[in-house]
N, CA and C atoms as an extended XYZ file, in Angstrom:
555
Properties=species:S:1:pos:R:3:atomname:S:1:resname:S:1:resid:I:1 pbc="F F F"
N       -30.369       27.437       70.681 N   MET     1
C       -29.655       26.430       69.998 CA  MET     1
C       -28.273       26.963       69.640 C   MET     1
N       -27.299       26.202       69.963 N   ALA     2
C       -25.926       26.624       69.717 CA  ALA     2
C       -25.547       26.327       68.291 C   ALA     2
N       -24.794       27.221       67.779 N   LYS     3
C       -24.377       27.038       66.386 CA  LYS     3
C       -22.980       26.470       66.373 C   LYS     3
N       -22.874       25.306       65.738 N   TYR     4
C       -21.577       24.672       65.574 CA  TYR     4
C       -21.161       24.742       64.117 C   TYR     4
N       -19.901       24.989       63.872 N   PRO     5
C       -19.475       25.004       62.461 CA  PRO     5
C       -19.577       23.605       61.873 C   PRO     5
N       -19.955       23.588       60.620 N   ILE     6
C       -20.099       22.305       59.915 CA  ILE     6
C       -18.708       21.867       59.461 C   ILE     6
N       -18.360       20.679       59.831 N   GLN     7
C       -17.073       20.146       59.435 CA  GLN     7
C       -17.291       19.036       58.409 C   GLN     7
N       -16.537       19.137       57.375 N   SER     8
C       -16.651       18.139       56.313 CA  SER     8
C       -15.636       17.037       56.559 C   SER     8
N       -16.048       15.816       56.343 N   THR     9
C       -15.123       14.689       56.474 CA  THR     9
C       -14.661       14.211       55.101 C   THR     9
N       -15.139       14.863       54.048 N   PHE    10
C       -14.747       14.497       52.683 CA  PHE    10
C       -13.286       14.857       52.460 C   PHE    10
N       -12.497       13.890       52.044 N   GLY    11
C       -11.093       14.136       51.761 CA  GLY    11
C       -10.244       14.276       53.005 C   GLY    11
N       -10.812       13.960       54.151 N   ALA    12
C       -10.050       14.127       55.373 CA  ALA    12
C        -9.010       13.036       55.543 C   ALA    12
N        -9.193       11.890       54.820 N   GLY    13
C        -8.250       10.786       54.948 CA  GLY    13
C        -6.946       11.092       54.222 C   GLY    13
N        -6.009       10.230       54.407 N   ARG    14
C        -4.704       10.404       53.793 CA  ARG    14
C        -4.789       10.148       52.297 C   ARG    14
N        -4.249       11.042       51.472 N   GLN    15
C        -4.245       10.866       50.027 CA  GLN    15
C        -3.140        9.911       49.668 C   GLN    15
N        -3.394        9.061       48.685 N   ARG    16
C        -2.474        8.009       48.372 CA  ARG    16
C        -2.255        7.967       46.868 C   ARG    16
N        -1.033        7.772       46.393 N   GLY    17
C        -0.696        7.649       44.981 CA  GLY    17
C        -0.623        6.188       44.570 C   GLY    17
N         0.004        5.940       43.455 N   VAL    18
C         0.151        4.581       42.942 CA  VAL    18
C         1.448        4.017       43.510 C   VAL    18
N         1.352        2.817       44.018 N   SER    19
C         2.556        2.207       44.581 CA  SER    19
C         3.429        1.646       43.460 C   SER    19
N         4.652        1.381       43.788 N   LEU    20
C         5.592        0.832       42.820 CA  LEU    20
C         5.126       -0.533       42.336 C   LEU    20
N         4.583       -1.333       43.201 N   LEU    21
C         4.102       -2.665       42.835 CA  LEU    21
C         2.942       -2.563       41.836 C   LEU    21
N         2.008       -1.657       42.090 N   GLU    22
C         0.882       -1.473       41.161 CA  GLU    22
C         1.373       -1.001       39.797 C   GLU    22
N         2.345       -0.124       39.787 N   LEU    23
C         2.899        0.374       38.546 CA  LEU    23
C         3.586       -0.748       37.759 C   LEU    23
N         4.370       -1.581       38.432 N   LEU    24
C         5.049       -2.693       37.772 CA  LEU    24
C         4.067       -3.718       37.226 C   LEU    24
N         3.011       -4.013       37.933 N   VAL    25
C         1.987       -4.959       37.458 CA  VAL    25
C         1.303       -4.391       36.211 C   VAL    25
N         0.966       -3.125       36.229 N   THR    26
C         0.319       -2.482       35.077 CA  THR    26
C         1.231       -2.497       33.862 C   THR    26
N         2.513       -2.156       34.039 N   LEU    27
C         3.458       -2.179       32.931 CA  LEU    27
C         3.657       -3.601       32.406 C   LEU    27
N         3.652       -4.589       33.279 N   GLY    28
C         3.778       -5.986       32.855 CA  GLY    28
C         2.605       -6.416       31.995 C   GLY    28
N         1.405       -6.057       32.401 N   ILE    29
C         0.211       -6.403       31.622 CA  ILE    29
C         0.229       -5.704       30.265 C   ILE    29
N         0.611       -4.415       30.257 N   LEU    30
C         0.687       -3.684       28.983 CA  LEU    30
C         1.726       -4.281       28.036 C   LEU    30
N         2.859       -4.715       28.567 N   SER    31
C         3.892       -5.294       27.699 CA  SER    31
C         3.444       -6.638       27.140 C   SER    31
N         2.717       -7.426       27.908 N   ILE    32
C         2.179       -8.698       27.400 CA  ILE    32
C         1.170       -8.432       26.292 C   ILE    32
N         0.292       -7.470       26.488 N   LEU    33
C        -0.692       -7.126       25.444 CA  LEU    33
C        -0.009       -6.610       24.182 C   LEU    33
N         1.041       -5.822       24.336 N   ALA    34
C         1.772       -5.311       23.169 CA  ALA    34
C         2.468       -6.446       22.430 C   ALA    34
N         3.011       -7.406       23.146 N   ALA    35
C         3.672       -8.549       22.508 CA  ALA    35
C         2.677       -9.401       21.735 C   ALA    35
N         1.462       -9.504       22.224 N   ILE    36
C         0.426      -10.268       21.523 CA  ILE    36
C        -0.041       -9.516       20.277 C   ILE    36
N        -0.160       -8.204       20.359 N   ALA    37
C        -0.704       -7.407       19.255 CA  ALA    37
C         0.298       -7.132       18.147 C   ALA    37
N         1.592       -7.187       18.414 N   THR    38
C         2.601       -6.829       17.419 CA  THR    38
C         2.548       -7.669       16.146 C   THR    38
N         2.481       -9.004       16.212 N   PRO    39
C         2.412       -9.776       14.959 CA  PRO    39
C         1.161       -9.452       14.134 C   PRO    39
N         0.053       -9.262       14.795 N   ALA    40
C        -1.167       -8.923       14.069 CA  ALA    40
C        -1.044       -7.562       13.400 C   ALA    40
N        -0.421       -6.615       14.076 N   MET    41
C        -0.252       -5.284       13.496 CA  MET    41
C         0.705       -5.316       12.307 C   MET    41
N         1.781       -6.106       12.394 N   SER    42
C         2.716       -6.171       11.268 CA  SER    42
C         2.053       -6.845       10.068 C   SER    42
N         1.200       -7.827       10.306 N   GLY    43
C         0.452       -8.451        9.205 CA  GLY    43
C        -0.511       -7.466        8.562 C   GLY    43
N        -1.164       -6.663        9.386 N   MET    44
C        -2.078       -5.646        8.846 CA  MET    44
C        -1.311       -4.607        8.041 C   MET    44
N        -0.145       -4.215        8.515 N   LEU    45
C         0.678       -3.242        7.809 CA  LEU    45
C         1.132       -3.799        6.465 C   LEU    45
N         1.527       -5.059        6.421 N   ALA    46
C         1.947       -5.695        5.167 CA  ALA    46
C         0.786       -5.742        4.185 C   ALA    46
N        -0.392       -6.113        4.658 N   ASP    47
C        -1.574       -6.139        3.782 CA  ASP    47
C        -1.905       -4.751        3.257 C   ASP    47
N        -1.767       -3.755        4.112 N   HIS    48
C        -2.068       -2.381        3.703 CA  HIS    48
C        -1.087       -1.895        2.635 C   HIS    48
N         0.190       -2.227        2.784 N   ARG    49
C         1.179       -1.816        1.779 CA  ARG    49
C         0.908       -2.479        0.440 C   ARG    49
N         0.543       -3.747        0.460 N   LEU    50
C         0.240       -4.445       -0.786 CA  LEU    50
C        -1.020       -3.859       -1.432 C   LEU    50
N        -2.035       -3.569       -0.636 N   ALA    51
C        -3.264       -2.965       -1.163 CA  ALA    51
C        -2.989       -1.552       -1.697 C   ALA    51
N        -2.122       -0.800       -1.030 N   SER    52
C        -1.767        0.540       -1.521 CA  SER    52
C        -1.052        0.457       -2.860 C   SER    52
N        -0.167       -0.517       -3.009 N   SER    53
C         0.523       -0.706       -4.288 CA  SER    53
C        -0.468       -1.065       -5.387 C   SER    53
N        -1.423       -1.929       -5.060 N   ARG    54
C        -2.446       -2.311       -6.042 CA  ARG    54
C        -3.270       -1.088       -6.462 C   ARG    54
N        -3.669       -0.303       -5.498 N   HIS    55
C        -4.470        0.888       -5.798 CA  HIS    55
C        -3.675        1.876       -6.656 C   HIS    55
N        -2.411        2.083       -6.308 N   LEU    56
C        -1.567        3.014       -7.058 CA  LEU    56
C        -1.344        2.534       -8.492 C   LEU    56
N        -1.103        1.246       -8.682 N   LEU    57
C        -0.895        0.721      -10.029 CA  LEU    57
C        -2.182        0.775      -10.848 C   LEU    57
N        -3.305        0.484      -10.225 N   HIS    58
C        -4.598        0.588      -10.913 CA  HIS    58
C        -4.838        2.034      -11.363 C   HIS    58
N        -4.525        2.976      -10.499 N   THR    59
C        -4.661        4.397      -10.841 CA  THR    59
C        -3.709        4.769      -11.976 C   THR    59
N        -2.477        4.269      -11.919 N   GLN    60
C        -1.488        4.553      -12.959 CA  GLN    60
C        -1.979        4.051      -14.321 C   GLN    60
N        -2.579        2.873      -14.350 N   LEU    61
C        -3.098        2.331      -15.609 CA  LEU    61
C        -4.252        3.184      -16.135 C   LEU    61
N        -5.097        3.645      -15.244 N   SER    62
C        -6.213        4.511      -15.665 CA  SER    62
C        -5.699        5.835      -16.214 C   SER    62
N        -4.705        6.407      -15.574 N   ILE    63
C        -4.127        7.666      -16.055 CA  ILE    63
C        -3.472        7.458      -17.416 C   ILE    63
N        -2.764        6.346      -17.582 N   ALA    64
C        -2.108        6.065      -18.861 CA  ALA    64
C        -3.135        5.929      -19.981 C   ALA    64
N        -4.229        5.241      -19.711 N   ARG    65
C        -5.282        5.087      -20.726 CA  ARG    65
C        -5.893        6.442      -21.087 C   ARG    65
N        -6.203        7.244      -20.079 N   ASN    66
C        -6.761        8.575      -20.336 CA  ASN    66
C        -5.781        9.461      -21.090 C   ASN    66
N        -4.509        9.355      -20.767 N   THR    67
C        -3.490       10.140      -21.464 CA  THR    67
C        -3.400        9.731      -22.924 C   THR    67
N        -3.453        8.431      -23.190 N   ALA    68
C        -3.408        7.953      -24.571 CA  ALA    68
C        -4.597        8.493      -25.374 C   ALA    68
N        -5.748        8.530      -24.763 N   ILE    69
C        -6.947        9.022      -25.458 CA  ILE    69
C        -6.871       10.529      -25.671 C   ILE    69
N        -6.527       11.276      -24.624 N   THR    70
C        -6.541       12.740      -24.730 CA  THR    70
C        -5.419       13.273      -25.615 C   THR    70
N        -4.265       12.588      -25.626 N   GLN    71
C        -3.157       13.043      -26.467 CA  GLN    71
C        -3.148       12.358      -27.831 C   GLN    71
N        -4.090       11.452      -28.059 N   ALA    72
C        -4.190       10.707      -29.319 CA  ALA    72
C        -2.843       10.101      -29.708 C   ALA    72
N        -2.222        9.448      -28.721 N   MET    73
C        -0.894        8.868      -28.923 CA  MET    73
C        -0.762        7.645      -28.013 C   MET    73
N        -0.152        6.559      -28.501 N   PRO    74
C         0.029        5.388      -27.639 CA  PRO    74
C         0.870        5.714      -26.405 C   PRO    74
N         0.487        5.110      -25.281 N   VAL    75
C         1.189        5.284      -24.018 CA  VAL    75
C         1.463        3.898      -23.444 C   VAL    75
N         2.683        3.721      -22.957 N   ARG    76
C         3.088        2.432      -22.398 CA  ARG    76
C         3.367        2.582      -20.911 C   ARG    76
N         3.000        1.546      -20.150 N   VAL    77
C         3.328        1.446      -18.726 CA  VAL    77
C         4.087        0.137      -18.548 C   VAL    77
N         5.226        0.221      -17.876 N   CYS    78
C         6.050       -0.975      -17.696 CA  CYS    78
C         6.787       -0.897      -16.362 C   CYS    78
N         7.249       -2.055      -15.862 N   PRO    79
C         8.090       -2.016      -14.671 CA  PRO    79
C         9.477       -1.520      -15.039 C   PRO    79
N        10.111       -0.824      -14.113 N   SER    80
C        11.434       -0.260      -14.375 CA  SER    80
C        12.241       -0.255      -13.089 C   SER    80
N        13.512       -0.573      -13.193 N   SER    81
C        14.353       -0.515      -11.997 CA  SER    81
C        15.056        0.836      -11.882 C   SER    81
N        15.310        1.491      -13.034 N   ASP    82
C        16.047        2.751      -13.001 CA  ASP    82
C        15.214        3.976      -13.389 C   ASP    82
N        13.975        3.782      -13.809 N   GLY    83
C        13.129        4.903      -14.205 CA  GLY    83
C        13.421        5.430      -15.595 C   GLY    83
N        14.291        4.748      -16.345 N   LEU    84
C        14.649        5.176      -17.699 CA  LEU    84
C        14.336        4.122      -18.759 C   LEU    84
N        14.410        2.852      -18.365 N   LYS    85
C        14.154        1.752      -19.285 CA  LYS    85
C        13.198        0.754      -18.642 C   LYS    85
N        12.509       -0.010      -19.497 N   CYS    86
C        11.588       -1.038      -19.005 CA  CYS    86
C        12.339       -2.317      -18.662 C   CYS    86
N        11.880       -2.983      -17.612 N   ASN    87
C        12.358       -4.327      -17.304 CA  ASN    87
C        11.501       -5.312      -18.084 C   ASN    87
N        12.081       -6.374      -18.532 N   LEU    88
C        11.342       -7.363      -19.309 CA  LEU    88
C        11.184       -8.676      -18.552 C   LEU    88
N        11.296       -8.614      -17.222 N   ASP    89
C        11.228       -9.839      -16.428 CA  ASP    89
C         9.866      -10.088      -15.786 C   ASP    89
N         8.909       -9.177      -15.936 N   GLY    90
C         7.585       -9.360      -15.357 CA  GLY    90
C         7.499       -9.048      -13.878 C   GLY    90
N         8.556       -8.500      -13.303 N   ASN    91
C         8.582       -8.139      -11.887 CA  ASN    91
C         8.232       -6.660      -11.755 C   ASN    91
N         7.087       -6.363      -11.142 N   TRP    92
C         6.585       -4.988      -11.007 CA  TRP    92
C         6.829       -4.433       -9.602 C   TRP    92
N         7.754       -4.996       -8.837 N   ASN    93
C         7.977       -4.582       -7.445 CA  ASN    93
C         8.643       -3.217       -7.300 C   ASN    93
N         9.548       -2.862       -8.195 N   ALA    94
C        10.396       -1.690       -7.968 CA  ALA    94
C         9.680       -0.375       -8.253 C   ALA    94
N         9.509       -0.016       -9.500 N   ARG    95
C         8.827        1.227       -9.870 CA  ARG    95
C         8.192        1.026      -11.235 C   ARG    95
N         7.362        2.001      -11.617 N   TRP    96
C         6.630        1.888      -12.871 CA  TRP    96
C         6.900        3.116      -13.724 C   TRP    96
N         7.106        2.877      -14.973 N   LEU    97
C         7.448        3.919      -15.944 CA  LEU    97
C         6.283        4.075      -16.906 C   LEU    97
N         5.840        5.308      -17.113 N   MET    98
C         4.801        5.596      -18.099 CA  MET    98
C         5.392        6.580      -19.102 C   MET    98
N         5.294        6.236      -20.404 N   TYR    99
C         5.875        7.111      -21.425 CA  TYR    99
C         5.079        7.055      -22.713 C   TYR    99
N         5.240        8.114      -23.514 N   ARG   100
C         4.645        8.175      -24.846 CA  ARG   100
C         5.391        7.177      -25.729 C   ARG   100
N         4.652        6.280      -26.328 N   ASP   101
C         5.263        5.212      -27.125 CA  ASP   101
C         4.984        5.462      -28.606 C   ASP   101
N         5.595        6.484      -29.134 N   ARG   102
C         5.339        6.925      -30.517 CA  ARG   102
C         5.690        5.863      -31.551 C   ARG   102
N         6.760        5.126      -31.330 N   HIS   103
C         7.272        4.219      -32.357 CA  HIS   103
C         7.270        2.760      -31.905 C   HIS   103
N         6.434        2.401      -30.936 N   ALA   104
C         6.317        1.035      -30.423 CA  ALA   104
C         7.672        0.482      -29.984 C   ALA   104
N         8.402        1.271      -29.212 N   LEU   105
C         9.699        0.857      -28.708 CA  LEU   105
C         9.549        0.237      -27.319 C   LEU   105
N        10.472       -0.648      -26.966 N   GLN   106
C        10.414       -1.267      -25.642 CA  GLN   106
C        10.869       -0.313      -24.541 C   GLN   106
N        11.515        0.771      -24.919 N   HIS   107
C        11.995        1.764      -23.955 CA  HIS   107
C        11.669        3.147      -24.498 C   HIS   107
N        11.614        4.165      -23.635 N   PRO   108
C        11.348        5.519      -24.135 CA  PRO   108
C        12.397        5.929      -25.176 C   PRO   108
N        11.918        6.497      -26.287 N   GLY   109
C        12.839        6.935      -27.330 CA  GLY   109
C        13.666        8.134      -26.903 C   GLY   109
N        13.027        9.068      -26.223 N   GLN   110
C        13.701       10.284      -25.773 CA  GLN   110
C        13.290       10.562      -24.326 C   GLN   110
N        14.138       11.232      -23.568 N   PRO   111
C        13.787       11.510      -22.167 CA  PRO   111
C        12.490       12.313      -22.015 C   PRO   111
N        12.188       13.177      -22.983 N   GLU   112
C        10.957       13.972      -22.860 CA  GLU   112
C         9.686       13.149      -23.100 C   GLU   112
N         9.836       11.903      -23.583 N   ASP   113
C         8.682       11.023      -23.748 CA  ASP   113
C         8.196       10.452      -22.420 C   ASP   113
N         9.054       10.453      -21.413 N   ILE   114
C         8.676        9.912      -20.099 CA  ILE   114
C         7.657       10.841      -19.459 C   ILE   114
N         6.513       10.274      -19.108 N   LEU   115
C         5.447       11.052      -18.476 CA  LEU   115
C         5.549       10.991      -16.954 C   LEU   115
N         5.678        9.805      -16.403 N   THR   116
C         5.829        9.667      -14.946 CA  THR   116
C         6.686        8.449      -14.619 C   THR   116
N         7.304        8.524      -13.466 N   VAL   117
C         7.979        7.384      -12.857 CA  VAL   117
C         7.394        7.280      -11.454 C   VAL   117
N         6.708        6.172      -11.182 N   SER   118
C         6.030        6.007       -9.893 CA  SER   118
C         6.761        4.992       -9.038 C   SER   118
N         6.961        5.350       -7.790 N   ASP   119
C         7.539        4.431       -6.814 CA  ASP   119
C         6.414        3.930       -5.919 C   ASP   119
N         6.171        2.616       -5.913 N   PRO   120
C         5.128        2.103       -5.024 CA  PRO   120
C         5.588        2.145       -3.579 C   PRO   120
N         4.666        1.987       -2.641 N   PRO   121
C         5.101        1.885       -1.240 CA  PRO   121
C         6.065        0.705       -1.101 C   PRO   121
N         6.993        0.823       -0.170 N   ARG   122
C         7.951       -0.271        0.028 CA  ARG   122
C         7.189       -1.535        0.385 C   ARG   122
N         7.357       -2.552       -0.458 N   LEU   123
C         6.649       -3.803       -0.231 CA  LEU   123
C         7.288       -4.568        0.927 C   LEU   123
N         6.470       -5.253        1.710 N   PRO   124
C         7.027       -6.037        2.818 CA  PRO   124
C         7.761       -7.276        2.295 C   PRO   124
N         8.559       -7.877        3.148 N   ASP   125
C         9.240       -9.118        2.779 CA  ASP   125
C         8.201      -10.168        2.422 C   ASP   125
N         8.453      -10.895        1.357 N   GLY   126
C         7.538      -11.949        0.926 CA  GLY   126
C         6.465      -11.482       -0.029 C   GLY   126
N         6.412      -10.183       -0.344 N   ALA   127
C         5.400       -9.656       -1.268 CA  ALA   127
C         5.974       -9.578       -2.676 C   ALA   127
N         5.110       -9.777       -3.670 N   ALA   128
C         5.542       -9.708       -5.064 CA  ALA   128
C         4.385       -9.263       -5.944 C   ALA   128
N         4.729       -8.486       -6.970 N   ILE   129
C         3.773       -8.083       -8.000 CA  ILE   129
C         4.346       -8.593       -9.315 C   ILE   129
N         3.634       -9.500       -9.960 N   THR   130
C         4.125      -10.091      -11.205 CA  THR   130
C         3.056      -10.013      -12.282 C   THR   130
N         3.510      -10.010      -13.538 N   SER   131
C         2.572       -9.959      -14.656 CA  SER   131
C         2.470      -11.322      -15.322 C   SER   131
N         1.454      -11.443      -16.162 N   THR   132
C         1.252      -12.646      -16.940 CA  THR   132
C         2.514      -12.940      -17.738 C   THR   132
N         2.887      -14.212      -17.810 N   SER   133
C         4.099      -14.539      -18.558 CA  SER   133
C         3.900      -14.180      -20.026 C   SER   133
N         4.925      -13.593      -20.620 N   GLY   134
C         4.857      -13.180      -22.013 CA  GLY   134
C         4.293      -11.784      -22.216 C   GLY   134
N         3.740      -11.184      -21.194 N   ARG   135
C         3.193       -9.824      -21.312 CA  ARG   135
C         3.734       -8.998      -20.163 C   ARG   135
N         4.802       -8.253      -20.411 N   HIS   136
C         5.514       -7.562      -19.349 CA  HIS   136
C         5.262       -6.064      -19.319 C   HIS   136
N         4.343       -5.579      -20.114 N   TYR   137
C         4.041       -4.147      -20.142 CA  TYR   137
C         2.605       -3.972      -20.610 C   TYR   137
N         2.116       -2.741      -20.526 N   VAL   138
C         0.788       -2.376      -21.022 CA  VAL   138
C         0.982       -1.267      -22.033 C   VAL   138
N         0.401       -1.418      -23.201 N   ARG   139
C         0.470       -0.364      -24.220 CA  ARG   139
C        -0.954        0.003      -24.623 C   ARG   139
N        -1.330        1.234      -24.303 N   PHE   140
C        -2.657        1.727      -24.664 CA  PHE   140
C        -2.560        2.432      -26.012 C   PHE   140
N        -3.459        2.064      -26.911 N   GLN   141
C        -3.532        2.720      -28.217 CA  GLN   141
C        -4.160        4.107      -28.041 C   GLN   141
N        -4.152        4.887      -29.095 N   SER   142
C        -4.694        6.253      -29.010 CA  SER   142
C        -6.208        6.269      -28.770 C   SER   142
N        -6.882        5.138      -28.979 N   ASP   143
C        -8.319        5.076      -28.689 CA  ASP   143
C        -8.606        4.425      -27.331 C   ASP   143
N        -7.561        4.119      -26.564 N   GLY   144
C        -7.729        3.573      -25.223 CA  GLY   144
C        -7.689        2.063      -25.151 C   GLY   144
N        -7.676        1.389      -26.288 N   ARG   145
C        -7.615       -0.072      -26.274 CA  ARG   145
C        -6.215       -0.541      -25.891 C   ARG   145
N        -6.176       -1.734      -25.329 N   SER   146
C        -4.904       -2.365      -25.000 CA  SER   146
C        -4.772       -3.595      -25.882 C   SER   146
N        -4.017       -3.452      -26.951 N   GLY   147
C        -3.906       -4.541      -27.911 CA  GLY   147
C        -3.182       -5.744      -27.351 C   GLY   147
N        -3.275       -6.839      -28.077 N   GLY   148
C        -2.614       -8.070      -27.648 CA  GLY   148
C        -3.521       -8.895      -26.768 C   GLY   148
N        -2.925       -9.701      -25.933 N   SER   149
C        -3.706      -10.556      -25.044 CA  SER   149
C        -4.026       -9.821      -23.748 C   SER   149
N        -4.963      -10.396      -22.998 N   ASN   150
C        -5.295       -9.825      -21.692 CA  ASN   150
C        -4.073       -9.894      -20.779 C   ASN   150
N        -4.030       -8.998      -19.825 N   LEU   151
C        -2.917       -8.943      -18.878 CA  LEU   151
C        -3.456       -9.094      -17.472 C   LEU   151
N        -2.776       -9.889      -16.679 N   THR   152
C        -3.113      -10.027      -15.264 CA  THR   152
C        -1.883       -9.679      -14.434 C   THR   152
N        -2.054       -8.762      -13.519 N   LEU   153
C        -1.002       -8.407      -12.559 CA  LEU   153
C        -1.402       -9.031      -11.224 C   LEU   153
N        -0.575       -9.934      -10.729 N   SER   154
C        -0.871      -10.675       -9.499 CA  SER   154
C        -0.145      -10.048       -8.314 C   SER   154
N        -0.867       -9.861       -7.228 N   PHE   155
C        -0.326       -9.307       -5.991 CA  PHE   155
C        -0.294      -10.441       -4.964 C   PHE   155
N         0.915      -10.885       -4.626 N   CYS   156
C         1.090      -12.065       -3.779 CA  CYS   156
C         1.805      -11.713       -2.485 C   CYS   156
N         1.512      -12.498       -1.468 N   MET   157
C         2.179      -12.363       -0.177 CA  MET   157
C         2.539      -13.759        0.306 C   MET   157
N         3.835      -14.005        0.454 N   ASN   158
C         4.344      -15.298        0.916 CA  ASN   158
C         3.793      -16.466        0.089 C   ASN   158
N         3.754      -16.296       -1.221 N   GLY   159
C         3.322      -17.358       -2.119 CA  GLY   159
C         1.822      -17.524       -2.247 C   GLY   159
N         1.048      -16.672       -1.588 N   THR   160
C        -0.415      -16.745       -1.656 CA  THR   160
C        -0.946      -15.546       -2.427 C   THR   160
N        -1.808      -15.811       -3.395 N   LEU   161
C        -2.406      -14.748       -4.205 CA  LEU   161
C        -3.392      -13.965       -3.359 C   LEU   161
N        -3.210      -12.649       -3.268 N   ARG   162
C        -4.105      -11.789       -2.473 CA  ARG   162
C        -5.100      -11.050       -3.352 C   ARG   162
N        -4.630      -10.558       -4.513 N   SER   163
C        -5.530       -9.837       -5.413 CA  SER   163
C        -4.894       -9.760       -6.796 C   SER   163
N        -5.668       -9.275       -7.757 N   GLU   164
C        -5.183       -9.135       -9.129 CA  GLU   164
C        -5.749       -7.863       -9.746 C   GLU   164
N        -5.026       -7.357      -10.719 N   ILE   165
C        -5.570       -6.350      -11.623 CA  ILE   165
C        -5.640       -7.039      -12.976 C   ILE   165
N        -6.821       -7.071      -13.545 N   ARG   166
C        -7.006       -7.698      -14.851 CA  ARG   166
C        -7.314       -6.611      -15.873 C   ARG   166
N        -6.553       -6.630      -16.942 N   LEU   167
C        -6.699       -5.639      -18.012 CA  LEU   167
C        -7.133       -6.372      -19.273 C   LEU   167
N        -8.293       -5.985      -19.822 N   ASN   168
C        -8.755       -6.645      -21.038 CA  ASN   168
C        -8.315       -5.865      -22.278 C   ASN   168
N        -8.637       -6.382      -23.449 N   ASN   169
C        -8.187       -5.771      -24.701 CA  ASN   169
C        -8.833       -4.416      -24.968 C   ASN   169
N        -9.960       -4.148      -24.365 N   VAL   170
C       -10.619       -2.856      -24.546 CA  VAL   170
C        -9.906       -1.775      -23.737 C   VAL   170
N        -9.085       -2.191      -22.778 N   GLY   171
C        -8.331       -1.235      -21.962 CA  GLY   171
C        -8.893       -1.054      -20.578 C   GLY   171
N        -9.923       -1.817      -20.248 N   ARG   172
C       -10.545       -1.699      -18.927 CA  ARG   172
C        -9.751       -2.498      -17.904 C   ARG   172
N        -9.322       -1.829      -16.837 N   ALA   173
C        -8.614       -2.488      -15.745 CA  ALA   173
C        -9.576       -2.641      -14.575 C   ALA   173
N        -9.624       -3.838      -14.013 N   ARG   174
C       -10.473       -4.051      -12.841 CA  ARG   174
C        -9.705       -4.826      -11.795 C   ARG   174
N       -10.047       -4.569      -10.547 N   VAL   175
C        -9.391       -5.212       -9.413 CA  VAL   175
C       -10.230       -6.410       -8.987 C   VAL   175
N        -9.565       -7.528       -8.778 N   VAL   176
C       -10.218       -8.744       -8.303 CA  VAL   176
C        -9.525       -9.143       -7.012 C   VAL   176
N       -10.275       -9.182       -5.914 N   THR   177
C        -9.700       -9.624       -4.649 CA  THR   177
C       -10.057      -11.095       -4.450 C   THR   177
N        -9.173      -11.809       -3.821 N   LYS   178
C        -9.339      -13.244       -3.622 CA  LYS   178
C        -9.839      -13.510       -2.207 C   LYS   178
N       -10.974      -14.225       -2.127 N   ALA   179
C       -11.512      -14.577       -0.815 CA  ALA   179
C       -10.842      -15.835       -0.270 C   ALA   179
N       -10.605      -16.817       -1.144 N   ALA   180
C        -9.986      -18.071       -0.711 CA  ALA   180
C        -8.487      -18.028       -1.009 C   ALA   180
N        -7.729      -18.693       -0.158 N   ALA   181
C        -6.285      -18.757       -0.349 CA  ALA   181
C        -5.984      -19.580       -1.601 C   ALA   181
N        -5.168      -19.013       -2.454 N   LYS   182
C        -4.810      -19.657       -3.710 CA  LYS   182
C        -3.318      -19.414       -3.937 C   LYS   182
N        -2.579      -20.408       -4.435 N   PRO   183
C        -1.152      -20.170       -4.655 CA  PRO   183
C        -0.915      -19.120       -5.733 C   PRO   183
N         0.179      -18.430       -5.583 N   CYS   184
C         0.522      -17.372       -6.526 CA  CYS   184
C         0.996      -17.985       -7.831 C   CYS   184
N         0.590      -17.419       -8.972 N   PRO   185
C         1.032      -17.973      -10.266 CA  PRO   185
C         2.502      -17.744      -10.520 C   PRO   185
């Protein structure tokens, strides 16, 4: 029996790459998919920024309450545009100021009374954080209570209420998310 070398036919054909037409069709399909996904992604990003602001403000209120209790001194949290004085317009979009409120002043008495100045994530266009009318700040007593009336901080997007932080007189802050679309107060 004669011995013949074994020849493989695997890969013997001409190797071929991607043609220009195939590449253009693939890029066209990808660009159409990206154009469809972009509005949904920007909406998700806007919702995430608003939720991050809500979480940060809720945390800030909890820290302020704990600070008031541990230091046995009233602590105030308010919206601020410059980080030195409180705004009295009920708009919580810019930044938040937390300070020792020794003498029940609307603004920090001395610079060393300022505990923190928090900048929320940049809110998307159409987003707003507002407080209950007539109550533009939170003041925790040395025992953790928040005197006065209850406070509601509303988180809105394009005129629709998305969630709230509700603060009762005992000082407990809780987050309420809205399942149904409701106009912003």
